[in-house]
CSV table of C-alpha atoms in Angstrom, one decimal:
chain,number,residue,atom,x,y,z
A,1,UNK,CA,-0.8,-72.3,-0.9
A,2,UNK,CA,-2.4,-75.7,-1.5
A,3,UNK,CA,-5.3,-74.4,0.5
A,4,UNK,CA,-5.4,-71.4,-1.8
A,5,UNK,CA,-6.4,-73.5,-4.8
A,6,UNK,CA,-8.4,-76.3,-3.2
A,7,UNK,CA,-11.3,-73.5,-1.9
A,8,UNK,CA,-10.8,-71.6,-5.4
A,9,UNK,CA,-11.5,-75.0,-7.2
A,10,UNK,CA,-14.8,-75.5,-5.3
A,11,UNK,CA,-15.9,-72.3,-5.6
A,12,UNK,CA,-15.6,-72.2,-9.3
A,13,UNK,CA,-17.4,-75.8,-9.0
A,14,UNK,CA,-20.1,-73.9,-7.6
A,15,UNK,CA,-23.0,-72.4,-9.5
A,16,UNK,CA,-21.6,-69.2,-11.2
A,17,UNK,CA,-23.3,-66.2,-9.0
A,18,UNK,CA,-22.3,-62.8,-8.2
A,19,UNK,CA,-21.3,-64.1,-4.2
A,20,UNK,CA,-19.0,-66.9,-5.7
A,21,UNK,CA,-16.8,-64.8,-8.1
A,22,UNK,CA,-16.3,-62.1,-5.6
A,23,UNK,CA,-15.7,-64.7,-3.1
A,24,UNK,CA,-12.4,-66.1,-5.6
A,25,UNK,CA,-11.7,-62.2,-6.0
A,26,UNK,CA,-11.2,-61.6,-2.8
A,27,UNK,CA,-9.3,-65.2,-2.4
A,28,UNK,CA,-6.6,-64.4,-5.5
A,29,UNK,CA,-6.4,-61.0,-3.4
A,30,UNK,CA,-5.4,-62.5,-0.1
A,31,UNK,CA,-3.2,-65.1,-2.3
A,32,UNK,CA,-1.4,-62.6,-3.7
A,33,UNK,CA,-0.9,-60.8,-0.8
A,34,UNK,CA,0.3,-63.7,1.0
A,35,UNK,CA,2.9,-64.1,-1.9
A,36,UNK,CA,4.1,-60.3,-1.1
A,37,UNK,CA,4.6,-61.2,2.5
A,38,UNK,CA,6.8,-64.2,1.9
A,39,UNK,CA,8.9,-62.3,-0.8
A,40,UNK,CA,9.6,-59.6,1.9
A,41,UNK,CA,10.5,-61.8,5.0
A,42,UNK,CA,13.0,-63.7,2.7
A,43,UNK,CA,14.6,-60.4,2.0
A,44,UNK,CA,14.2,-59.4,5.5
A,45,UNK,CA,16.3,-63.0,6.1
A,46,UNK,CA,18.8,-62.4,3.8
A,47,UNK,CA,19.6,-58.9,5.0
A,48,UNK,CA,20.0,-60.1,8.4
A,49,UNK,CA,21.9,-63.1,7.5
A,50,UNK,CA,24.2,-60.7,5.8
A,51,UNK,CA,25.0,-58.2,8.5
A,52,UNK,CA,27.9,-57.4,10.2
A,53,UNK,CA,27.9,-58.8,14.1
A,54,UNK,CA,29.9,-58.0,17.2
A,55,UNK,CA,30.8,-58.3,20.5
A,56,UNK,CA,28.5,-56.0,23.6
A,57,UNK,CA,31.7,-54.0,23.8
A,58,UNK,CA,31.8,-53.4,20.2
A,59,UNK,CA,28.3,-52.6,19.8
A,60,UNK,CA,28.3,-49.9,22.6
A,61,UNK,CA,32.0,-48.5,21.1
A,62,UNK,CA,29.8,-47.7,18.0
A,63,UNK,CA,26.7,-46.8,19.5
A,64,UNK,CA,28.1,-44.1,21.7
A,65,UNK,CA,29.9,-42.7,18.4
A,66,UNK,CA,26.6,-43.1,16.7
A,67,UNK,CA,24.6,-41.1,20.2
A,68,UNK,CA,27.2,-38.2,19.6
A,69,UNK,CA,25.8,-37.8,15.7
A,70,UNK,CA,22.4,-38.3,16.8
A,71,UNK,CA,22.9,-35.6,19.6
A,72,UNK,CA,24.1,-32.8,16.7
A,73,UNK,CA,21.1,-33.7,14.9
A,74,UNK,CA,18.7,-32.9,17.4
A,75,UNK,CA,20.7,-29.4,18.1
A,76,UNK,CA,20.2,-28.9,14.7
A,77,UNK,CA,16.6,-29.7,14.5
A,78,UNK,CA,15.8,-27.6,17.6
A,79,UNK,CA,18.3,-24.4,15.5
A,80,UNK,CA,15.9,-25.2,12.5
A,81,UNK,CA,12.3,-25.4,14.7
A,82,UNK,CA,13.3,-21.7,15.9
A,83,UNK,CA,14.1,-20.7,12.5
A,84,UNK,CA,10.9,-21.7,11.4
A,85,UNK,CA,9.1,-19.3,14.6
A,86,UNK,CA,11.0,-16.6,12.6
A,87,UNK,CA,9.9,-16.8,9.3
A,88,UNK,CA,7.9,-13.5,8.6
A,89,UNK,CA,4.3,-13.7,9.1
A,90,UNK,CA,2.2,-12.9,5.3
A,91,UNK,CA,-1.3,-11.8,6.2
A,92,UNK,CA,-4.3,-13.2,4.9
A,93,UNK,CA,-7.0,-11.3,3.6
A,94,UNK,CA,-9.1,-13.6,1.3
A,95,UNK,CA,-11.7,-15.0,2.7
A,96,UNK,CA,-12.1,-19.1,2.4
A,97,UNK,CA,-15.4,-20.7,3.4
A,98,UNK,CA,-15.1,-24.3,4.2
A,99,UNK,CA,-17.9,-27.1,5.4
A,100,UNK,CA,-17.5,-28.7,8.8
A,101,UNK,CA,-20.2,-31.1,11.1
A,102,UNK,CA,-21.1,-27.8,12.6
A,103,UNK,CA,-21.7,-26.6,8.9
A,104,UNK,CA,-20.3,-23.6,7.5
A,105,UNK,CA,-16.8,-22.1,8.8
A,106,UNK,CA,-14.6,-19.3,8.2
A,107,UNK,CA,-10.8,-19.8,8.6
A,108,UNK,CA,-10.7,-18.0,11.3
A,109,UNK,CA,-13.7,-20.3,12.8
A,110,UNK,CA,-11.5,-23.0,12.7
A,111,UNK,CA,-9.2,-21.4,15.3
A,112,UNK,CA,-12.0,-22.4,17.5
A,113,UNK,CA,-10.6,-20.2,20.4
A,114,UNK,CA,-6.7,-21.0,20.1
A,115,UNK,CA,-4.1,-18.4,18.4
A,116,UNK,CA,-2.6,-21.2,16.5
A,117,UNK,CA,-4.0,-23.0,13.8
A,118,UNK,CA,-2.1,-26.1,11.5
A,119,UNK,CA,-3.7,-27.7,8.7
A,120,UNK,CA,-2.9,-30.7,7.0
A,121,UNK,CA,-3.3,-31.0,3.6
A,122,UNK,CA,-5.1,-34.4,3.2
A,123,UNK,CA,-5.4,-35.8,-0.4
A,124,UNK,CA,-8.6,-36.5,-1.1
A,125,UNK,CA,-10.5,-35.0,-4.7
A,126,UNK,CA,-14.4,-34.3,-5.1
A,127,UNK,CA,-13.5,-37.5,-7.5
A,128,UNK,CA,-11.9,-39.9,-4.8
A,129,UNK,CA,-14.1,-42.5,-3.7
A,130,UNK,CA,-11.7,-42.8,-0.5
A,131,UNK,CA,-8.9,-41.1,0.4
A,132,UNK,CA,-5.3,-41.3,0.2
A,133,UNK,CA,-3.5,-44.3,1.7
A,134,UNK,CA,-0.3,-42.2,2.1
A,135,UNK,CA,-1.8,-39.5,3.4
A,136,UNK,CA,-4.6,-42.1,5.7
A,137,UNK,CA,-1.7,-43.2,7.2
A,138,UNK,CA,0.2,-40.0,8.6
A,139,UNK,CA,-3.4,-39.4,10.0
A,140,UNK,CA,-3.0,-42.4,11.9
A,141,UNK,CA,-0.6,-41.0,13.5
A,142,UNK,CA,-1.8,-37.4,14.6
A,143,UNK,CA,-5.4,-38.8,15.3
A,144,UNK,CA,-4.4,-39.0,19.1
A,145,UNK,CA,-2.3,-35.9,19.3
A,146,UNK,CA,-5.4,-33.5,18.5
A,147,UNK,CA,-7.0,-33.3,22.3
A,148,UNK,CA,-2.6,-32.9,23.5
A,149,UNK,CA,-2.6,-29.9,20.7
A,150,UNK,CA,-6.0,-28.5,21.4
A,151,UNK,CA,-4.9,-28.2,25.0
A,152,UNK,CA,-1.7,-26.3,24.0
A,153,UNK,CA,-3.5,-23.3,22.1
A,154,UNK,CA,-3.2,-25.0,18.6
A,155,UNK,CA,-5.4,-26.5,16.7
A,156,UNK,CA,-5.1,-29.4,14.4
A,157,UNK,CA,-7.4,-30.1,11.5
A,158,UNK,CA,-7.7,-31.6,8.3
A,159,UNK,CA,-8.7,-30.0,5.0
A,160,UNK,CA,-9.8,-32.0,1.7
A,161,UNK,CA,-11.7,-30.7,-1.5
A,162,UNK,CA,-13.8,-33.6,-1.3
A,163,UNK,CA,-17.4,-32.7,-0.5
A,164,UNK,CA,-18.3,-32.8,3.1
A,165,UNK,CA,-20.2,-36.2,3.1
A,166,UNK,CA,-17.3,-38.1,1.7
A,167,UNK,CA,-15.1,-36.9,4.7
A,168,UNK,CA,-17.6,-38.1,7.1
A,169,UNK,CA,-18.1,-41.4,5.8
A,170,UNK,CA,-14.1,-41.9,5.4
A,171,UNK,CA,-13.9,-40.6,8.7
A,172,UNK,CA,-16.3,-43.2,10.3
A,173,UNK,CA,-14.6,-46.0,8.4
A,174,UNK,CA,-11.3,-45.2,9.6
A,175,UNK,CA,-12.5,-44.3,13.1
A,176,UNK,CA,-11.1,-41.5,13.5
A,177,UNK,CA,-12.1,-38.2,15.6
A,178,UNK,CA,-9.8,-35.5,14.3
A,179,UNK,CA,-11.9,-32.0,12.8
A,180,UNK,CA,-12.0,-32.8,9.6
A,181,UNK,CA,-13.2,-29.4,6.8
A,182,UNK,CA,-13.9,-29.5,3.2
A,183,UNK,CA,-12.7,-26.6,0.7
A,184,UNK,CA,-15.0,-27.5,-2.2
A,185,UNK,CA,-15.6,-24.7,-3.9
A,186,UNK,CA,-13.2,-23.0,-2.3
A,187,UNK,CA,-9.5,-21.5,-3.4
A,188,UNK,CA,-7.9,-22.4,-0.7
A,189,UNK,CA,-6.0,-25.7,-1.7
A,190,UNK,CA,-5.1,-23.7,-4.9
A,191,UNK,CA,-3.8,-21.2,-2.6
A,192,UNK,CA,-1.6,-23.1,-0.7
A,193,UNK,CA,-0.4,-25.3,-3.7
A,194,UNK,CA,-2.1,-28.6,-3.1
A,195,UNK,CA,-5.0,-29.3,-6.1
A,196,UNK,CA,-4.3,-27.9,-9.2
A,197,UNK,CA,-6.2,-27.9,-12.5
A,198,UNK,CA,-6.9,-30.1,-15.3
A,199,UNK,CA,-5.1,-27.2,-17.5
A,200,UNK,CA,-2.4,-26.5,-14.8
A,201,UNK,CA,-1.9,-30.1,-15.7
A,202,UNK,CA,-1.8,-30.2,-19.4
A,203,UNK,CA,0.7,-27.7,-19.9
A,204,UNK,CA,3.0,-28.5,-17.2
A,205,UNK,CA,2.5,-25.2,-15.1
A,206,UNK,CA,2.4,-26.6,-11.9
A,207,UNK,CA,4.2,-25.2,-8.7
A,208,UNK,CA,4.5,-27.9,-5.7
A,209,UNK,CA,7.6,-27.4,-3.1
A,210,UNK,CA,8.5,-24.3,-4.0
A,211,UNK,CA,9.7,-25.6,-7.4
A,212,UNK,CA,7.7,-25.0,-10.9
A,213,UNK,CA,7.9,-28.2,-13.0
A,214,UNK,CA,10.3,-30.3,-10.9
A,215,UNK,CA,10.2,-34.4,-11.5
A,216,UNK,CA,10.4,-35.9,-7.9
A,217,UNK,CA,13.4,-38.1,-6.7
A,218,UNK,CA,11.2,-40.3,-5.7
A,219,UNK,CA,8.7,-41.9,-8.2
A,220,UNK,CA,6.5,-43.4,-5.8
A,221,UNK,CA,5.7,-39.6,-4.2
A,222,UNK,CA,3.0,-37.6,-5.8
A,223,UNK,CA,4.4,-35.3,-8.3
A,224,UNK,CA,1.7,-33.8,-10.5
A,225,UNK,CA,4.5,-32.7,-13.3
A,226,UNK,CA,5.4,-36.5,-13.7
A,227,UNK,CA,4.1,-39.9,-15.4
A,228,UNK,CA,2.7,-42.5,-13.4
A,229,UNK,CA,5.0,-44.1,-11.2
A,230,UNK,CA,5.0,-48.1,-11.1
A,231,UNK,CA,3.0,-48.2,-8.2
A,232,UNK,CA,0.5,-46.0,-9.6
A,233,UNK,CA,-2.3,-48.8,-10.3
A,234,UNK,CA,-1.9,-49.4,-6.5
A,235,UNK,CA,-2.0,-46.1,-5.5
A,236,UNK,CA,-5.0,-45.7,-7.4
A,237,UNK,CA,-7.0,-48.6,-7.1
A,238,UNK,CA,-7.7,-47.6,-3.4
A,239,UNK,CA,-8.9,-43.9,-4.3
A,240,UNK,CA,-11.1,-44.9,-7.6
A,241,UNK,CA,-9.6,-42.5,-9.9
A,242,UNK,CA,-6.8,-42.6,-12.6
A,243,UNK,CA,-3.3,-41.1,-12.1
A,244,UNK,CA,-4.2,-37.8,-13.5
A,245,UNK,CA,-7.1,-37.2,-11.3
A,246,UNK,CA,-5.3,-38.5,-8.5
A,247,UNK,CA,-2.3,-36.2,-8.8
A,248,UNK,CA,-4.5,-33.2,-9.5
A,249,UNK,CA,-4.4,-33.0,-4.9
A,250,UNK,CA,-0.8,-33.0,-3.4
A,251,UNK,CA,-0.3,-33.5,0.6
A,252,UNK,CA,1.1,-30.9,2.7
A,253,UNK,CA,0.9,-28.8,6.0
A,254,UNK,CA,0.5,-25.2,6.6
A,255,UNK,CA,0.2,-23.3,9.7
A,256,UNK,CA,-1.5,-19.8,10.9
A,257,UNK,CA,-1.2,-17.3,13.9
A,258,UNK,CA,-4.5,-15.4,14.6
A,259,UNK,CA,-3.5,-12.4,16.4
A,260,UNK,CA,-5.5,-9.5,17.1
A,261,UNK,CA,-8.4,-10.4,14.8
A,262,UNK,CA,-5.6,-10.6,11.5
A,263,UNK,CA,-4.5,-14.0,10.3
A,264,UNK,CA,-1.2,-15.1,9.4
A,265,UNK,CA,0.0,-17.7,7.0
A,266,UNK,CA,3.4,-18.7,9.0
A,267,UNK,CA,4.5,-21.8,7.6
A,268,UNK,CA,4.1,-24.5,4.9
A,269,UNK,CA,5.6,-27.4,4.1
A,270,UNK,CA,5.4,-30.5,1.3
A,271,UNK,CA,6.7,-34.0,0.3
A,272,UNK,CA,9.4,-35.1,2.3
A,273,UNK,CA,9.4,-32.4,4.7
A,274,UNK,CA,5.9,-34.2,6.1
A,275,UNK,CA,8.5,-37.1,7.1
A,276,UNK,CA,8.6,-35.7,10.7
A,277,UNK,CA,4.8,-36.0,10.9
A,278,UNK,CA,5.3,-39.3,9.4
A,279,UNK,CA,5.3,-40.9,12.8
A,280,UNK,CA,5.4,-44.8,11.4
A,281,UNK,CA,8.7,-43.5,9.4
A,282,UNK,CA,10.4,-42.6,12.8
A,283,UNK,CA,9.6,-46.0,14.3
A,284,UNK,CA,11.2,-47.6,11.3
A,285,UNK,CA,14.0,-46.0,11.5
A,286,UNK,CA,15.3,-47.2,14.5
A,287,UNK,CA,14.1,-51.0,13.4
A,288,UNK,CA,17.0,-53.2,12.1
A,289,UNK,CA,15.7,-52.7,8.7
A,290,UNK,CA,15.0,-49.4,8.4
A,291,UNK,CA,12.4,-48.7,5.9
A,292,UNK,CA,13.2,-51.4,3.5
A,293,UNK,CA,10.6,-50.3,1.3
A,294,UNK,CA,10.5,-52.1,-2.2
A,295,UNK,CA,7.5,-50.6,-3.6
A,296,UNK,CA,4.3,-49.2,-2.5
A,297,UNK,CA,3.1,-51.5,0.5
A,298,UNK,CA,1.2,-48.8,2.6
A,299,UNK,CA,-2.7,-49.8,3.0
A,300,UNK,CA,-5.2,-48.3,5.4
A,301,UNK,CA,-5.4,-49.5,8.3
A,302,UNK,CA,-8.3,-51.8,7.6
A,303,UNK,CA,-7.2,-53.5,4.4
A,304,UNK,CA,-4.4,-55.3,6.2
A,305,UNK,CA,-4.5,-59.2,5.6
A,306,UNK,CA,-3.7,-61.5,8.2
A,307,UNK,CA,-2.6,-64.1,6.0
């Protein structure tokens, strides 16, 4: 902390120049998130001072009662996986154009061969100047998996309203290699209830989650019928817009069958039913701590402070 102060002080005993004030910006920044980092490993402390202990014998008592629950969970989500397969299939006829690197592309183009297509919803707005950290982070996750799926007659892609050339440059930032299509112009996120309109907005008509004019559970989740969360100067700060642009693009998945020359909307889901392709979530929940989330702390993964 002492070292904080001492290299602010000398650069505001510098001449005052453009390169000096963005240098104590960017100092307070890494101060501050120093400060965050403390805060939560003295929770993390006091959490684990505070928990129960026991003997080996104890531990595997309870973890063998615990493997039985986990066990009927897994039957369950394999009973609800198959009850998804069986969902009726609702044809699409509209035709969507979307922009891709090898330009212009159909829906059905982006089957690219396979019978199964899945799309993830990514948030990112003609107005974002980067995209969403929530949604950044989930595509951390499937990045790798693409090539496994591709392989397996499904492919994976991203779709964003955001004009082509944003993607790409987010893309090359972020280093990722996923297919990655932009719907500008297009109806397609309105179709599948992800953007909505500046009037959907104003008077409240806006369906997300198969619920009309719901208020999420949880406020740091994007909810276009609510306020601003808490977090929402956080959550904006990163995308360059205010909370009402922001929320004007929701996340979410939807898959499609292709199947002789018709395509199929088959499934779609939003919010917390992303969790399973949340893989970061899945690793914290079998840390000690769980989640332990207090607030908004996700960042892409370049904006991570070592401090």
């Amino acid at each position: 902390m002492f070292l904080f102060k001492v290299e602010i002080y000398r650069c505001l005993n510098q001449p005052v120049i453009t390169s000096n004030l963005h240098r104590v910006k960017v100092i307070y920044s890494h101060y501050i998130d120093f400060i965050e980092i403390i805060l939560r490993q003295k929770q993390k402390e006091e959490t684990m001072t505070n928990h129960k202990t026991g003997t080996r014998e104890e531990w595997l008592e309870a973890r063998r009662k615990l493997l039985k629950e986990e066990k009927e969970l897994t039957r369950r989500s394999d009973e609800l996986a198959k009850k998804r397969q069986e969902l009726p299939w609702v044809k699409v006829d509209k035709e969507y154009q979307f922009e891709t690197d090898e330009g212009s592309a159909s829906l059905a183009d982006l089957f690219q061969g396979r019978s199964q297509l899945i799309v993830y919803h990514f948030m990112f707005g003609p107005d974002y100047k980067a995209g969403c950290p929530s949604c950044s982070a989930i595509a951390d996750g499937f990045n790798g998996s693409v090539v496994h799926l591709a392989n397996h007659d499904v492919m994976l892609w991203a779709v964003s309203r955001a004009p082509l050339e944003k993607l790409q440059a987010y893309k090359q930032r972020m280093g990722w290699t996923f297919p990655w299509a932009s719907s500008y112009g297009s109806d397609f996120n309105f179709d599948f209830a992800v953007s909505f309109t500046e009037e959907q907005q104003r008077q409240g008509n806006i369906e997300y989650n198969y619920r009309k004019g719901h208020a999420s559970s949880n406020k740091d989740e994007v909810d276009p019928n609510v306020e601003a969360p808490k977090a929402a100067p956080k959550i904006t700060a990163g995308t360059g817009t205010d909370w009402a642009t922001y929320a004007r693009e929701a996340p979410g998945m939807s898959a499609f069958v292709l199947e002789d020359g018709a395509i199929h909307h088959t499934y779609s889901t939003y919010e917390r039913g992303l969790d399973d392709l949340w893989g970061m979530y899945k690793w914290l929940d079998r840390a000690p701590l769980g989640r332990n989330e207090t607030g908004f702390w996700l960042r892409r993964h370049d904006e991570y402070h070592s401090e």
